[in-house]
Amino acid sequence: MFYCRINNHLKGAFDILRLGFWYIYTHTHKHCTSLFSFKLWMGAHPKGDALIKDNRISQRTLGQWIADFPGCLGSKVKDTFHGQLPFLFKVLSVKTALSIQAHPNRELAARLHAQFPEHYPDNNHKPEMAIALTQFEGLCGFRPMDEILGFLKKVPEFRALVGNEAAEELQSADGDPGRTSLALKKCFTRMMNCEKKLFVDQLNMLVKRISEEEAAGKDTSGSNGELLLRLHSQYPGDIGCFSIYFLNRILLQPGEAMFLGANEPHAYLSGDCVECMACSDNTVRAGLTPKYIDVDTLCEMLNYSPAPVSAKLFPCVRDNADPCVYLYDPPVPDFTVMRVQIPASARQYTVSALDSAGILLVIDGEAVATSAAALSDITLTPGSVLFISANESVSLQQPCKSRLIVGLGQRAAPVSRFGSV
C-alpha cells in the first residue's frame, strides 16, 4: 500500500474543488478540451502515469513500480493482462459538454491505432463506467423509435438534415429490428454528413424559433428546447447540437451509474462523476468538441439499437456479507468498482485482501490507513488515492463516515472478503 500523486487535467474544477480533492500539478495532459471541465487520472496509462508519493521509495511512477513488481497485480490479473494494470480511474467535473463519442472494440482499436496512431494512441478497447458523485447528466444510446420519430415530426429543422426519404424509411421500418437498425444508421449518417451551410442555417433557425417561443412563455420541451439552447451556447454552429434528438438524455443521481460498452454513442453534459475504464485513451469523436473528429468511423461503428433511457442505468448490488459495500460489476474482465460507505458509528473498518490490485479513492471523510506492507500509517482525507497490492488488507482507523471508491482489475474478486464494520 502506498500513496499516489495523480495526473490531473486541470480545466476549471468547479464542483470537484468544492468536494475537497487535492491536486499536484504533474504530468499535465498536453491537450485540454475545455476551460470548463476537469479530469483527474489515477492509474498507469502512459499518458497519465501516477507518481508514487512515498519518500522511502525512489521517485518512480506507478507503471514503473508494477513493471518492477508485477506480482502486486495478483496472479490472474498479471497473467491475463500481461503484467499491466488493466484499468484506469478518473474523476470528471463537467461544466461544458464533452464530445459526442464512442469507444472501439478490440478489433477496431487495433486497426485504428495501426492506421492513425496520432489520433488513437493504443490498441486497446475502452469500455467504461460513470458513477455519479453529484447529479450527472449525459447522452447515452439511441432513443426509442417513437421518440426519434416524434422529434422528426415536431422539429422540422431536424427533419431537414435527415431528409424526407430517410425519415420515411425509418418510419416504415418501425417494428422490424433489422430494418430499424439500418434505417437509423442511414438517418444518423445523413445528418452527421450534411453540408455545413445547411446544418448551420437550420440550427440558427431552430435556435431563433425556440428562443422566441421561450420569450413568449411557451413550452419548448417538445423540441428539447432548454438543452438545445444550452449546447448551442457552448458550441455554436456545431452539428452535435442535433444529436439530442437521436440520443437518450440520462440523469444520474449520486451513486447511480451507466456502463458504456463498445460502439455505444454517448456524451457527458454536466455534473461530477468517477469513471472506471479499461486502460486506454481511444475515443472516436464527431461533435461538441474542438478535438479531432472522425465522422465516418463513428457513423460506421455505432450500435444502432434503440432502447429506453431506463435500459442505460447500470445497477449496483449491495453485498450480503457487508452492508457497507456496493458492487458495480460490468460485463468485461478489465475492471470492477466497489463503493464503500462507512457509517459514522464505525471505529475501524478493514478492506480485506483480494486477489487483485486496487486503487482506493477517498470521496469524503477521513481515516488513518495501516497495512502490514506499509512502513508507516497514512492519513487519508478527501481526494487521497492509495494503490493496494493484491492479497494486501488495509485497516482504516476512525473512518469518520468515510465514503470510498475502489477500482479492481479482477472481475471475479469476491465482495464478501471486504471487512465488516
Short mmCIF file of C-alpha atoms in Angstrom, two decimals, residues 136-331:
data_model
loop_
_atom_site.label_atom_id
_atom_site.label_comp_id
_atom_site.label_asym_id
_atom_site.label_seq_id
_atom_site.Cartn_x
_atom_site.Cartn_y
_atom_site.Cartn_z
CA PHE A 136 -24.85 13.90 -13.51
CA GLU A 137 -26.32 14.50 -16.96
CA GLY A 138 -25.39 12.76 -20.18
CA LEU A 139 -26.49 11.34 -23.50
CA CYS A 140 -26.37 7.57 -23.93
CA GLY A 141 -27.54 5.25 -26.71
CA PHE A 142 -30.25 5.75 -29.30
CA ARG A 143 -33.70 6.74 -28.11
CA PRO A 144 -36.74 4.50 -28.61
CA MET A 145 -38.16 4.74 -32.11
CA ASP A 146 -41.32 6.59 -31.08
CA GLU A 147 -39.24 9.39 -29.54
CA ILE A 148 -37.00 9.81 -32.60
CA LEU A 149 -39.98 9.72 -34.96
CA GLY A 150 -41.73 12.24 -32.71
CA PHE A 151 -38.83 14.68 -32.99
CA LEU A 152 -38.77 14.22 -36.77
CA LYS A 153 -42.38 15.45 -36.79
CA LYS A 154 -42.08 18.20 -34.17
CA VAL A 155 -38.69 19.64 -35.19
CA PRO A 156 -38.71 20.48 -38.92
CA GLU A 157 -35.13 21.76 -38.76
CA PHE A 158 -34.03 18.31 -37.57
CA ARG A 159 -36.01 16.59 -40.32
CA ALA A 160 -34.42 18.87 -42.92
CA LEU A 161 -30.99 17.47 -42.03
CA VAL A 162 -32.12 13.84 -42.06
CA GLY A 163 -34.14 14.23 -45.26
CA ASN A 164 -37.69 13.13 -46.02
CA GLU A 165 -36.62 9.93 -47.75
CA ALA A 166 -34.55 8.65 -44.83
CA ALA A 167 -37.18 9.79 -42.30
CA GLU A 168 -39.94 7.93 -44.15
CA GLU A 169 -37.73 4.85 -44.42
CA LEU A 170 -37.24 4.93 -40.66
CA GLN A 171 -40.98 5.26 -40.13
CA SER A 172 -41.74 2.26 -42.35
CA ALA A 173 -39.06 0.15 -40.62
CA ASP A 174 -40.60 0.59 -37.16
CA GLY A 175 -41.29 -2.82 -35.65
CA ASP A 176 -38.61 -4.66 -37.63
CA PRO A 177 -35.34 -4.60 -35.60
CA GLY A 178 -33.08 -5.37 -38.55
CA ARG A 179 -34.61 -2.77 -40.85
CA THR A 180 -34.82 -0.27 -37.99
CA SER A 181 -31.09 -0.54 -37.30
CA LEU A 182 -30.21 0.04 -40.96
CA ALA A 183 -32.67 2.91 -41.34
CA LEU A 184 -31.48 4.55 -38.12
CA LYS A 185 -27.88 4.31 -39.32
CA LYS A 186 -28.89 5.96 -42.59
CA CYS A 187 -30.68 8.81 -40.79
CA PHE A 188 -27.86 9.49 -38.34
CA THR A 189 -25.16 9.26 -41.02
CA ARG A 190 -27.01 11.65 -43.31
CA MET A 191 -27.38 14.19 -40.55
CA MET A 192 -23.74 13.96 -39.47
CA ASN A 193 -22.52 14.30 -43.07
CA CYS A 194 -24.78 17.08 -44.31
CA GLU A 195 -23.20 20.24 -45.70
CA LYS A 196 -22.07 22.74 -43.10
CA LYS A 197 -24.09 25.63 -44.52
CA LEU A 198 -27.24 23.53 -44.36
CA PHE A 199 -26.87 22.46 -40.74
CA VAL A 200 -25.67 25.88 -39.57
CA ASP A 201 -28.66 27.55 -41.23
CA GLN A 202 -31.09 25.00 -39.78
CA LEU A 203 -29.50 25.27 -36.33
CA ASN A 204 -29.76 29.06 -36.37
CA MET A 205 -33.41 28.79 -37.42
CA LEU A 206 -34.11 26.32 -34.63
CA VAL A 207 -32.35 28.45 -32.01
CA LYS A 208 -34.28 31.52 -33.15
CA ARG A 209 -37.61 29.68 -33.06
CA ILE A 210 -37.06 28.15 -29.61
CA SER A 211 -35.76 31.44 -28.19
CA GLU A 212 -38.86 33.25 -29.43
CA GLU A 213 -41.14 30.54 -28.02
CA GLU A 214 -39.41 30.73 -24.64
CA ALA A 215 -39.70 34.53 -24.63
CA ALA A 216 -43.42 34.15 -25.29
CA GLY A 217 -43.74 31.77 -22.34
CA LYS A 218 -44.41 28.69 -24.47
CA ASP A 219 -43.41 25.15 -23.52
CA THR A 220 -40.39 24.11 -25.61
CA SER A 221 -39.90 20.66 -24.08
CA GLY A 222 -41.31 19.04 -27.22
CA SER A 223 -38.25 20.37 -29.05
CA ASN A 224 -35.86 19.68 -26.16
CA GLY A 225 -35.51 23.44 -26.12
CA GLU A 226 -33.58 24.06 -22.91
CA LEU A 227 -30.86 21.55 -23.77
CA LEU A 228 -30.64 22.68 -27.40
CA LEU A 229 -30.06 26.29 -26.38
CA ARG A 230 -27.53 25.28 -23.74
CA LEU A 231 -25.45 23.19 -26.15
CA HIS A 232 -25.65 25.87 -28.83
CA SER A 233 -24.35 28.45 -26.35
CA GLN A 234 -21.37 26.19 -25.64
CA TYR A 235 -20.77 25.00 -29.23
CA PRO A 236 -22.45 27.45 -31.63
CA GLY A 237 -22.87 26.09 -35.14
CA ASP A 238 -21.95 22.51 -34.14
CA ILE A 239 -23.78 19.57 -35.73
CA GLY A 240 -23.56 17.77 -32.39
CA CYS A 241 -26.35 20.01 -31.07
CA PHE A 242 -28.82 17.96 -33.13
CA SER A 243 -27.67 14.68 -31.56
CA ILE A 244 -30.09 15.28 -28.67
CA TYR A 245 -32.92 14.19 -30.97
CA PHE A 246 -31.30 10.80 -31.57
CA LEU A 247 -29.73 10.00 -28.19
CA ASN A 248 -31.27 9.36 -24.77
CA ARG A 249 -30.85 12.09 -22.19
CA ILE A 250 -29.93 10.43 -18.90
CA LEU A 251 -29.86 11.98 -15.44
CA LEU A 252 -27.95 10.05 -12.77
CA GLN A 253 -28.35 10.69 -9.06
CA PRO A 254 -25.33 10.24 -6.74
CA GLY A 255 -24.37 6.57 -6.64
CA GLU A 256 -26.18 5.71 -9.88
CA ALA A 257 -24.14 4.54 -12.85
CA MET A 258 -24.17 3.92 -16.57
CA PHE A 259 -21.97 1.42 -18.40
CA LEU A 260 -20.74 2.27 -21.90
CA GLY A 261 -19.69 -0.75 -23.90
CA ALA A 262 -18.00 -0.74 -27.28
CA ASN A 263 -19.69 1.33 -30.01
CA GLU A 264 -22.20 2.97 -27.65
CA PRO A 265 -22.78 6.64 -28.59
CA HIS A 266 -22.63 8.97 -25.60
CA ALA A 267 -21.69 12.40 -24.30
CA TYR A 268 -21.27 13.88 -20.83
CA LEU A 269 -23.18 17.13 -20.37
CA SER A 270 -22.85 18.29 -16.76
CA GLY A 271 -22.05 17.18 -13.22
CA ASP A 272 -19.34 15.24 -11.38
CA CYS A 273 -18.58 11.54 -11.67
CA VAL A 274 -16.00 8.85 -11.12
CA GLU A 275 -15.10 6.91 -14.26
CA CYS A 276 -13.50 3.49 -14.40
CA MET A 277 -12.46 2.05 -17.74
CA ALA A 278 -10.12 -0.31 -19.49
CA CYS A 279 -6.62 1.18 -19.67
CA SER A 280 -7.00 3.01 -22.97
CA ASP A 281 -7.33 6.53 -24.34
CA ASN A 282 -9.09 5.59 -27.59
CA THR A 283 -12.07 7.80 -28.36
CA VAL A 284 -13.86 8.34 -31.69
CA ARG A 285 -15.47 11.81 -31.72
CA ALA A 286 -17.84 13.58 -34.08
CA GLY A 287 -19.28 16.70 -32.46
CA LEU A 288 -19.28 19.08 -29.47
CA THR A 289 -15.50 19.15 -29.37
CA PRO A 290 -12.51 21.11 -30.67
CA LYS A 291 -10.56 17.83 -30.84
CA TYR A 292 -10.04 15.62 -33.87
CA ILE A 293 -13.33 14.33 -35.27
CA ASP A 294 -13.80 11.15 -37.29
CA VAL A 295 -17.38 11.21 -38.53
CA ASP A 296 -17.06 8.30 -40.96
CA THR A 297 -15.61 5.94 -38.34
CA LEU A 298 -18.17 6.95 -35.73
CA CYS A 299 -21.16 6.52 -38.03
CA GLU A 300 -19.91 3.13 -39.23
CA MET A 301 -19.08 1.70 -35.80
CA LEU A 302 -22.14 2.62 -33.72
CA ASN A 303 -24.65 0.27 -32.18
CA TYR A 304 -27.94 1.36 -33.78
CA SER A 305 -30.27 -0.38 -31.34
CA PRO A 306 -33.00 1.89 -29.93
CA ALA A 307 -33.67 1.45 -26.20
CA PRO A 308 -35.33 3.47 -23.42
CA VAL A 309 -33.25 5.52 -21.05
CA SER A 310 -34.11 3.12 -18.22
CA ALA A 311 -32.11 0.42 -20.01
CA LYS A 312 -28.99 2.58 -19.76
CA LEU A 313 -28.89 2.64 -15.95
CA PHE A 314 -26.36 0.14 -14.62
CA PRO A 315 -27.39 -1.39 -11.30
CA CYS A 316 -25.13 -1.77 -8.30
CA VAL A 317 -25.56 -4.70 -5.93
CA ARG A 318 -25.29 -4.44 -2.17
CA ASP A 319 -23.09 -7.13 -0.67
CA ASN A 320 -24.98 -9.50 1.60
CA ALA A 321 -21.90 -10.11 3.74
CA ASP A 322 -21.04 -6.43 4.17
CA PRO A 323 -23.81 -3.81 4.04
CA CYS A 324 -21.19 -1.07 3.58
CA VAL A 325 -20.21 -2.37 0.14
CA TYR A 326 -21.94 -1.75 -3.19
CA LEU A 327 -20.59 -3.55 -6.26
CA TYR A 328 -20.63 -2.35 -9.88
CA ASP A 329 -19.66 -5.39 -11.96
CA PRO A 330 -19.77 -4.72 -15.73
CA PRO A 331 -19.70 -7.49 -18.37
#
